[in-house]
Coordinates of C-alpha atoms in Angstrom, one line a residue:
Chain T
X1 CA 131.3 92.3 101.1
X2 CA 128.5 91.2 103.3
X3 CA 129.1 93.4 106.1
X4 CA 129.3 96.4 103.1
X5 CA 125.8 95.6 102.0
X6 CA 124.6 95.3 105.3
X7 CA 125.7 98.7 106.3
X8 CA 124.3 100.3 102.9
X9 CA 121.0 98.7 103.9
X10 CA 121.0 100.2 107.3
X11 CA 121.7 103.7 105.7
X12 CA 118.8 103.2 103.3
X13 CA 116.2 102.8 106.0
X14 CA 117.4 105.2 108.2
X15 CA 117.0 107.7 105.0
X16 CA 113.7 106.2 104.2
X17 CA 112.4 106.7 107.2
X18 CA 114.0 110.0 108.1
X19 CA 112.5 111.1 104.5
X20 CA 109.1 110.1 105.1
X21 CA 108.8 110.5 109.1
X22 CA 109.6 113.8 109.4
X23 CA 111.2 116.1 106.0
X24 CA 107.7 114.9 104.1
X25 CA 106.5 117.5 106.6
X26 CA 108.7 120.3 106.1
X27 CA 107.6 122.6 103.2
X28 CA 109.4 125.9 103.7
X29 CA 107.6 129.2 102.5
X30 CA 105.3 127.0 100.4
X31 CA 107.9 126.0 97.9
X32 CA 111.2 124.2 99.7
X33 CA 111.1 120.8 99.9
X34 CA 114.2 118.1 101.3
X35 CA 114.5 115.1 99.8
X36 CA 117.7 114.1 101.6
X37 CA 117.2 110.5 100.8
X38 CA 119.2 111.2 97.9
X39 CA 122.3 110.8 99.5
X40 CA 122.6 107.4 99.7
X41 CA 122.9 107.4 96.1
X42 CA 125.9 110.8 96.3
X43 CA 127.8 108.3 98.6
X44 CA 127.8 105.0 97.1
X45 CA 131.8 104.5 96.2
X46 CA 133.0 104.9 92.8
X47 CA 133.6 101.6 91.9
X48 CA 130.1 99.9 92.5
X49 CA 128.2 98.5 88.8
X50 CA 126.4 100.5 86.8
X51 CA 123.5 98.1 87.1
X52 CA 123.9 97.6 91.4
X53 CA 124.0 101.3 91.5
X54 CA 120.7 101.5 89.1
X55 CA 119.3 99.2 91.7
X56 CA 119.6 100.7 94.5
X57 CA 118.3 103.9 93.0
X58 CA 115.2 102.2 92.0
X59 CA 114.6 100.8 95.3
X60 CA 115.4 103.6 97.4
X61 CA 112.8 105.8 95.6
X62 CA 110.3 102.7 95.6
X63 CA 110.4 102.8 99.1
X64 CA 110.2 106.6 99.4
X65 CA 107.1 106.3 97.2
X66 CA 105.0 103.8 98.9
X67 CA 105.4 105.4 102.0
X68 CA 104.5 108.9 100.5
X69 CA 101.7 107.6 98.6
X70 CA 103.3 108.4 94.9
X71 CA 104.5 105.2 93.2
X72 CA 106.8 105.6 90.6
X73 CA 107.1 109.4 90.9
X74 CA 110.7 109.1 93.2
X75 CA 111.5 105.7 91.6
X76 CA 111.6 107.5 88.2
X77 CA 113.7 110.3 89.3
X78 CA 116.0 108.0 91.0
X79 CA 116.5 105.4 89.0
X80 CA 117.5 108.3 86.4
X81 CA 120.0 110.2 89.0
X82 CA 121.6 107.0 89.7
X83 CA 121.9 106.2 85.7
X84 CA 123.4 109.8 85.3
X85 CA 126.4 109.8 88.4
X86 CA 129.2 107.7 86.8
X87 CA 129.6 110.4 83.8
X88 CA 128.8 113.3 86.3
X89 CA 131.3 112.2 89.4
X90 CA 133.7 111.5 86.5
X91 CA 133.7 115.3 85.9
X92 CA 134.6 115.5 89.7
X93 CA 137.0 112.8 90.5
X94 CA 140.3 114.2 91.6
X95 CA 143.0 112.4 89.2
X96 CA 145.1 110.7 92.0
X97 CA 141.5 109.5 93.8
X98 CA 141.6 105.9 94.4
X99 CA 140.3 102.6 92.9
X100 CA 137.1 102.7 95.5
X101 CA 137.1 105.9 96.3
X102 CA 133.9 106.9 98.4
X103 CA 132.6 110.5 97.2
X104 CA 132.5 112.8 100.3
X105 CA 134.5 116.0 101.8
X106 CA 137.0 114.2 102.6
X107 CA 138.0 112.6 99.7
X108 CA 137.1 115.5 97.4
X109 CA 137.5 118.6 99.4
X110 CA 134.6 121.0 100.4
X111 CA 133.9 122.8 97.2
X112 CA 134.2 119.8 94.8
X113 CA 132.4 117.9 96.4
X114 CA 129.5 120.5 97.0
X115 CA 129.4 121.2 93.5
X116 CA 129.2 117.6 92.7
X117 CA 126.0 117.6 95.1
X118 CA 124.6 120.7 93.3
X119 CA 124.3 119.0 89.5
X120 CA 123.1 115.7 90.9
X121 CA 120.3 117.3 93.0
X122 CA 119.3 119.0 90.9
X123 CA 119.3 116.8 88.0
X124 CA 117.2 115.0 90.5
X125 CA 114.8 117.4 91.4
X126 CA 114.3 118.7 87.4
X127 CA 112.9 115.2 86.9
X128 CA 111.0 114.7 90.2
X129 CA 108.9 118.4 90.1
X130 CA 108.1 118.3 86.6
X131 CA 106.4 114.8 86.6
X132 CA 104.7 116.1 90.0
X133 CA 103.9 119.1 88.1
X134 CA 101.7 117.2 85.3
X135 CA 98.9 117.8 87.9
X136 CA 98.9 121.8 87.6
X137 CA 101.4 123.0 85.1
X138 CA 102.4 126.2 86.1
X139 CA 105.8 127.1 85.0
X140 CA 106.6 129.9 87.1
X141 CA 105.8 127.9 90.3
X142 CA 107.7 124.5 89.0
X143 CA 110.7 126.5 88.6
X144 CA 110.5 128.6 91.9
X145 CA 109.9 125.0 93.6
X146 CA 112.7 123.1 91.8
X147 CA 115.4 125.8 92.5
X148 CA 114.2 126.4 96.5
X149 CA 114.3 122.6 96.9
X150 CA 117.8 122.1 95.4
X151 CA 119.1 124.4 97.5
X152 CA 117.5 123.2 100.6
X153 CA 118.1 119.5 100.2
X154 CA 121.8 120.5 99.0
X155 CA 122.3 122.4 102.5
X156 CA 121.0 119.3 104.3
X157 CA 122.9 116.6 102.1
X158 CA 126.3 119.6 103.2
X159 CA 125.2 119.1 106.9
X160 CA 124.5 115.6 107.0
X161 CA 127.8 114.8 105.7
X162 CA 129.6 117.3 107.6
X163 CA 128.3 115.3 111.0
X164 CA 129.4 111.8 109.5
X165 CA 133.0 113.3 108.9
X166 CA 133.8 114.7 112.1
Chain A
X1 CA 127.9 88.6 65.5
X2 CA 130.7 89.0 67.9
X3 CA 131.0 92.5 68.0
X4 CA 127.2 93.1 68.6
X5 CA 126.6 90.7 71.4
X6 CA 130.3 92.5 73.1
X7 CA 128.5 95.7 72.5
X8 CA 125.0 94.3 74.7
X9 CA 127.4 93.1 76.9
X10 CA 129.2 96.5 77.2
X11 CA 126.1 98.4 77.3
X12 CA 123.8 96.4 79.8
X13 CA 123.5 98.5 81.9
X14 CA 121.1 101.0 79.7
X15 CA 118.7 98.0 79.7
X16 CA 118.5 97.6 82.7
X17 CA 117.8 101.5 83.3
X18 CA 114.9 101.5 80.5
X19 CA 113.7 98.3 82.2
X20 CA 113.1 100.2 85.6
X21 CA 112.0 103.4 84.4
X22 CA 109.1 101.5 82.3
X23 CA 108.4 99.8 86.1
X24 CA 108.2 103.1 87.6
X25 CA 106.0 104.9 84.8
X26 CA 103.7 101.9 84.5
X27 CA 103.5 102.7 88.3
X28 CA 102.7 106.4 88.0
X29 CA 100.2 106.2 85.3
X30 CA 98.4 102.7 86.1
X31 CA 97.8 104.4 90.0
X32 CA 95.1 106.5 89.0
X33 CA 92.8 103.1 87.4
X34 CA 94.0 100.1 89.0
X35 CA 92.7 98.9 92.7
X36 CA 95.6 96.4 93.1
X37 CA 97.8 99.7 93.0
X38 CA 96.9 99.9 97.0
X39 CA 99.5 97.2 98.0
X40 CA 102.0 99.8 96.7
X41 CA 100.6 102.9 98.7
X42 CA 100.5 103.8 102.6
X43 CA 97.7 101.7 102.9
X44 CA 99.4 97.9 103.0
X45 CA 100.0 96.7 106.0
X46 CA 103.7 96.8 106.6
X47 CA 103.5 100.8 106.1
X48 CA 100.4 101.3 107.7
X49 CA 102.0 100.1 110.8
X50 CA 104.8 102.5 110.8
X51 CA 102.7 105.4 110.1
X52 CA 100.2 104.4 112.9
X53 CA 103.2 104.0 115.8
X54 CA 104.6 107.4 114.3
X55 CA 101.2 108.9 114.8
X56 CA 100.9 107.3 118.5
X57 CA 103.9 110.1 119.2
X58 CA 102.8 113.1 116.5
X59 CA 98.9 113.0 117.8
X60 CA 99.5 114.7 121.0
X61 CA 101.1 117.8 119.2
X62 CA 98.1 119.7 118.3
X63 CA 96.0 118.3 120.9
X64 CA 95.5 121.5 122.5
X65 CA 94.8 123.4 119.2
X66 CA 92.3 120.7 118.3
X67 CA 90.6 120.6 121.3
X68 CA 90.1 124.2 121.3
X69 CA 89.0 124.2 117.5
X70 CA 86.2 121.6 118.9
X71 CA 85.0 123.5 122.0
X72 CA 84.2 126.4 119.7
X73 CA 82.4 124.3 116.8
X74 CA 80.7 122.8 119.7
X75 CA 79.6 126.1 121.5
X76 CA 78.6 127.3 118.2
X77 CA 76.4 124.7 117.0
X78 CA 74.7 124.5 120.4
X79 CA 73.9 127.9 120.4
X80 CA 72.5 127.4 116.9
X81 CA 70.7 124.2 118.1
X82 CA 68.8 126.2 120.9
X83 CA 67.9 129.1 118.5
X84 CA 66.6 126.9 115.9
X85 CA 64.5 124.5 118.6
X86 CA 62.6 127.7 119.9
X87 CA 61.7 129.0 116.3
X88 CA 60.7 125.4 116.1
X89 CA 58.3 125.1 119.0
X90 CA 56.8 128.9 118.7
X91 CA 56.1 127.7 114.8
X92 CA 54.8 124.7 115.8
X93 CA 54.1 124.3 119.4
X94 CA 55.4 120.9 119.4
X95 CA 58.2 120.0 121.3
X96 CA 58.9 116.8 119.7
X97 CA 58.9 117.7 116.9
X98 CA 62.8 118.5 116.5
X99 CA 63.9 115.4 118.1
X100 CA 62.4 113.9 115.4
X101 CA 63.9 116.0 112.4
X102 CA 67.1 115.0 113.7
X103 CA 67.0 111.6 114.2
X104 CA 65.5 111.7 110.5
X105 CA 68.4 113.3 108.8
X106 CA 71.1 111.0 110.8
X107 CA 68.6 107.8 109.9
X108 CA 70.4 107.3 106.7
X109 CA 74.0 107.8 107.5
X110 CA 75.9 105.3 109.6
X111 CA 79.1 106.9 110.8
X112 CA 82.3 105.5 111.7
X113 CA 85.4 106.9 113.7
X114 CA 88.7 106.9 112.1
X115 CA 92.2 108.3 112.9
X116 CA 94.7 110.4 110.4
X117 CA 97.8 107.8 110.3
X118 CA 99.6 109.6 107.6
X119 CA 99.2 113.4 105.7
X120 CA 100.6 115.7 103.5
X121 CA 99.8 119.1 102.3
X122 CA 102.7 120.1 100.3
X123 CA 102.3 117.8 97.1
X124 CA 100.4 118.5 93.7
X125 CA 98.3 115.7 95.0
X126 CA 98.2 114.5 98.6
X127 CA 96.8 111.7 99.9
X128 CA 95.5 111.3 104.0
X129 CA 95.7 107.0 105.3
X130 CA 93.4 106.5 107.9
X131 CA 93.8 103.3 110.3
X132 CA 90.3 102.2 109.3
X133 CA 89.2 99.7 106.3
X134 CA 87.3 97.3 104.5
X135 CA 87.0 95.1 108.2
X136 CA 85.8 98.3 109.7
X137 CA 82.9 98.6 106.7
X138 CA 84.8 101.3 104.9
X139 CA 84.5 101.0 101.2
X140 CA 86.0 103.6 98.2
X141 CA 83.4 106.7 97.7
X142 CA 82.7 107.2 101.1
X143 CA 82.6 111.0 102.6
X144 CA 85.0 112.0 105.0
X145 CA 84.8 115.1 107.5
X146 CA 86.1 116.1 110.5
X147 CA 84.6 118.6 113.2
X148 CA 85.2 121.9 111.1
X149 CA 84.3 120.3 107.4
X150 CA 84.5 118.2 104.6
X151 CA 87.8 116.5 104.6
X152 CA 87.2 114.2 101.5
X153 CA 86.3 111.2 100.0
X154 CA 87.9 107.7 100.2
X155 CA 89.4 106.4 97.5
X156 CA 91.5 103.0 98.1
X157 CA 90.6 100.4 100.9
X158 CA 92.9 97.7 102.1
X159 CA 91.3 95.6 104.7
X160 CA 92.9 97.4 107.7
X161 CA 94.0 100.9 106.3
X162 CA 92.5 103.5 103.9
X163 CA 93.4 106.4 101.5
X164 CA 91.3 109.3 101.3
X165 CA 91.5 112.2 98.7
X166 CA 91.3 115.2 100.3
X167 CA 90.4 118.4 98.8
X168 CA 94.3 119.6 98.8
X169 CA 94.3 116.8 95.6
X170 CA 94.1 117.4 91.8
X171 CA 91.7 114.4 91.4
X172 CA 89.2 116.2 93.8
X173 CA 86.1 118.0 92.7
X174 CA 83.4 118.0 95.8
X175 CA 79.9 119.4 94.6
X176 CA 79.4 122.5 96.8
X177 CA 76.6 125.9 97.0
X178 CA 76.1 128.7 98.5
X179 CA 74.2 128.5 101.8
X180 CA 70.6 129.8 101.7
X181 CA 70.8 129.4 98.0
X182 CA 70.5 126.6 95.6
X183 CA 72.8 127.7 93.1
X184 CA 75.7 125.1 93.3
X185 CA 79.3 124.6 91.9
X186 CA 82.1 122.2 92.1
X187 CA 85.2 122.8 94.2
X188 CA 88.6 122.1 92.7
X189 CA 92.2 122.8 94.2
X190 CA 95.0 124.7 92.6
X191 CA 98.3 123.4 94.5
X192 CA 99.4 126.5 95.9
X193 CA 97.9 127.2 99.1
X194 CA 96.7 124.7 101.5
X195 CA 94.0 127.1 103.1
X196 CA 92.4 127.9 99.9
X197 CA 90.4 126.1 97.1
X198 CA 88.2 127.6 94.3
X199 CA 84.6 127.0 93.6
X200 CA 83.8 126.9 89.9
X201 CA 80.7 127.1 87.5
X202 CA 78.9 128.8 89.8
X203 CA 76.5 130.4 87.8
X204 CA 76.4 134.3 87.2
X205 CA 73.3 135.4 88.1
X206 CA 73.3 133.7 91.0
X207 CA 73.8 135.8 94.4
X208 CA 76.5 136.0 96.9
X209 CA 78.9 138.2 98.6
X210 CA 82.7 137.7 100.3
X211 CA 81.8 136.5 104.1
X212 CA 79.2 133.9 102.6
X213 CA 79.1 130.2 103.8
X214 CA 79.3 127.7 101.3
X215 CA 78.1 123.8 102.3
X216 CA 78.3 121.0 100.1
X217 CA 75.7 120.3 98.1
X218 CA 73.6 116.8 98.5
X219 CA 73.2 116.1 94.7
X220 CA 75.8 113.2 95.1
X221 CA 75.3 110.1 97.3
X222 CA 78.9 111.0 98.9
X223 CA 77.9 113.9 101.3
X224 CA 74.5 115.2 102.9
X225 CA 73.3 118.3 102.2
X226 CA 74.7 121.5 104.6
X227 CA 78.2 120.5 105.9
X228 CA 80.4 123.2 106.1
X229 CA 83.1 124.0 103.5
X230 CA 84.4 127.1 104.0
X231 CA 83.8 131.1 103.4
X232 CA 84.0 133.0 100.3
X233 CA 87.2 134.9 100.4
X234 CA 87.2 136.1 97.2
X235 CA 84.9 136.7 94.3
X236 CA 86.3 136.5 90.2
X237 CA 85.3 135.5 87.1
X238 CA 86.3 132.4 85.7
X239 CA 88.6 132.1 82.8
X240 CA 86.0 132.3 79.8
X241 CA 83.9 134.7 81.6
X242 CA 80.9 132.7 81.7
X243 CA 80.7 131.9 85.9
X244 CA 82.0 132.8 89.0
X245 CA 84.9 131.7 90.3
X246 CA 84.9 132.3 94.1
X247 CA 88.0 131.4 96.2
X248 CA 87.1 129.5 99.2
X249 CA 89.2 129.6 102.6
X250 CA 88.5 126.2 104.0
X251 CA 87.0 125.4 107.2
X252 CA 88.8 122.4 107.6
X253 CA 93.0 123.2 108.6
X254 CA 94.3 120.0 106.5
X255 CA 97.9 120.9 108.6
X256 CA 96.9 119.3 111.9
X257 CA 94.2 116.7 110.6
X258 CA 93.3 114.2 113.5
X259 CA 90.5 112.8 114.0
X260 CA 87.9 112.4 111.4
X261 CA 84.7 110.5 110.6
X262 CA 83.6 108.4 107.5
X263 CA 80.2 108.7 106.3
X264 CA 78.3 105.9 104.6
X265 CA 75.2 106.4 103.5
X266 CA 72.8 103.6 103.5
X267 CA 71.2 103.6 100.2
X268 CA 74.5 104.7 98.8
X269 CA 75.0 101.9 96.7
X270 CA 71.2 102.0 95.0
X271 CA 71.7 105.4 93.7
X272 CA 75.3 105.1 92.1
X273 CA 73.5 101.9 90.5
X274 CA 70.7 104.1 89.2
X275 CA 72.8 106.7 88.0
X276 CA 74.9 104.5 86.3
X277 CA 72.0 102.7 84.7
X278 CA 71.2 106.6 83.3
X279 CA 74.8 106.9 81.7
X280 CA 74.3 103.0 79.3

């Protein structure tokens, strides 16, 4: 159990820090933005609480925020994406998965699993870009932003778990 | 009795979710009013660290760039220096005379060196940590610039680390003019582009033209009078058709921020007293 949380903890600074270090930086065409840091959340196996997996979540975006200089913004979108993935993976659990199933291509295939990355980011992302957006509503640009970033952080969240499985 | 407390039971879980999305907007909203806020941005000391061993590595990227940036600013400015010292001395025929205006406008200004530890450009509202605080005498409402401009003014200060608004931020509004005129505006950001920011309630019968310099202004104890902002790019009206609305490239290039200085003015603190005497 200990060496479990252990190794969660190691993937949630390594994604902090990969977040903050160096994809804060990357802002394709003036509208893509990664937040890969979401993954740890995608990953975490099926079986974990509701309330763990709410904690972590929080947490995770916590961190994100302080070092990005925008408390509560990632918290709030994270806390919700973690509240929302039980009833969403359910819609993408094989039926013969098992009991601790951890959510990835190998245990859901390619496609199901990309799909599965698809409504969580961007469920993600709806919530994070529109409470950034308070600043300067403009409604065009939010949704040019939200749908750019979901596909970019989607491509990296693909390729990031594409290298762990090999 | 039973069947309600099975039900909390059941349902914990949504508790705990409205619990930590109450933490995180009482975050969000109480960052904008509330100084103890700083222990949960770049500036404490644990994150400051980070950011100022990533910057040890990062720095040396646009060294080159920078450098050349500064050589021209220099040449520039040197050039202007000479021309302005001879109209001075044929005017006056008094070659002291300009050592003395300068050491009078830099009398009031103490100015301290600071490095860029963390930035962003890509946000609605971005904030730039320095490695420089309260122990180095930096204190909130201070200006900062850098060798091409205004960079912005500082807003939180933790005793070792800082957070500056910069113009790329909703919150800021810099009071700016047109140079050679005294017509004056404020300039505000509109989260597109970084290179751009717009100068509004600029008065329409006042006089200027795309190409134009425009400085800040003075009226506020944050900046001096005459540092560069950046050139008119673009002349419009503004929304209700009362002003001008000019779009203003920035001198500053907020993507490969460095090195920058603070500036505190000495008798900073008398006028914001006075003014605020005015506004009881």
């Amino acid at each position: 159990m200990a060496i479990v949380f252990f190794k969660r903890l190691g993937w949630f600074w390594l994604l902090v820090f990969i977040q903050v270090l160096v994809l804060n930086h990357v802002h394709l065409m003036g509208y893509a933005m990664p937040f890969l840091y979401v993954y740890l959340i995608l990953v975490l196996n099926i079986n974990v609480s509701r309330n763990i997996l709410l904690l972590w979540g929080f947490f995770l975006g916590l961190a994100v925020d302080i070092f990005s200089n925008t408390p509560g913004m990632n918290a709030a979108a994270t806390t919700f994406l973690a509240f929302m993935r039980p009833s969403i993976l359910r819609l993408f659990t094989p039926r013969d998965c098992a009991e601790d199933m951890e959510p990835g291509i190998r245990s859901m295939g390619f496609w199901l699993f990309f799909r599965y990355v698809l409504v969580e980011v961007a469920l993600h992302h709806t919530v994070l870009l529109t409470i950034e957006s308070f600043s300067f509503f403009n409604l065009g640009f939010l949704f040019l932003e939200i749908l750019s970033s979901v596909l970019l952080t989607t491509f990296c969240v693909m390729a990031i778990e594409g290298i762990r499985k090999k | 009795m039973r069947n309600l407390l099975e039900f909390f039971i059941k349902y914990n879980y949504w508790f705990l979710f409205i619990l930590l999305e109450v933490i995180s907007f009482g975050l969000l909203f109480r960052f904008n009013s509330y100084q103890g806020s700083v222990y949960f941005t770049s500036a404490n000391w644990l994150v400051g660290t980070v950011y100022e061993i990533s910057d040890g590595v990062t720095s040396y990227f646009h060294l080159k760039s920078v450098n050349e940036d500064l050589m021209e600013r220099n040449i520039y400015l040197e050039q202007q220096v000479s021309a302005l010292r001879e109209a001075f001395i044929k005017t006056t025929r008094d070659t002291t005379w300009v050592d003395e205006i300068q050491r009078s406008v830099l009398k009031d200004f103490t100015i301290l060196k600071a490095d860029v530890i963390n930035n962003s450009i890509n946000r609605a509202n971005n904030y730039i940590t320095l490695n420089r605080g309260e122990k180095d005498g930096i204190r909130s409402e201070m200006g900062v610039i850098n060798g091409n401009g205004v960079v912005g003014i500082v807003y939180l200060t933790a005793s070792h680390h800082s957070i500056v608004i910069p113009v790329l931020n909703s919150k800021s509004s810099i009071s700016c003019k047109v140079k050679n005129s005294d017509y004056f505006g404020y300039l505000k950001w509109d989260g597109e582009d970084s290179r751009y920011a717009y100068l509004m309630d600029l008065p329409r019968h006042s006089v200027c033209e795309k190409g134009d310099t425009i400085v800040t202004s003075g009226f506020t104890s944050i900046f001096p009078s005459g540092i560069m902002v950046g050139t008119v790019e673009d002349i419009t009206d503004s929304h209700d058709g009362l002003s001008y609305l000019l779009k203003v490239k920035l001198s500053t290039d907020f993507g490969k921020l460095n090195d920058v200085r603070v500036i505190a003015r000495k008798d900073m603190a008398e006028q914001k007293e006075l003014e605020q005497k005015i506004r009881k």
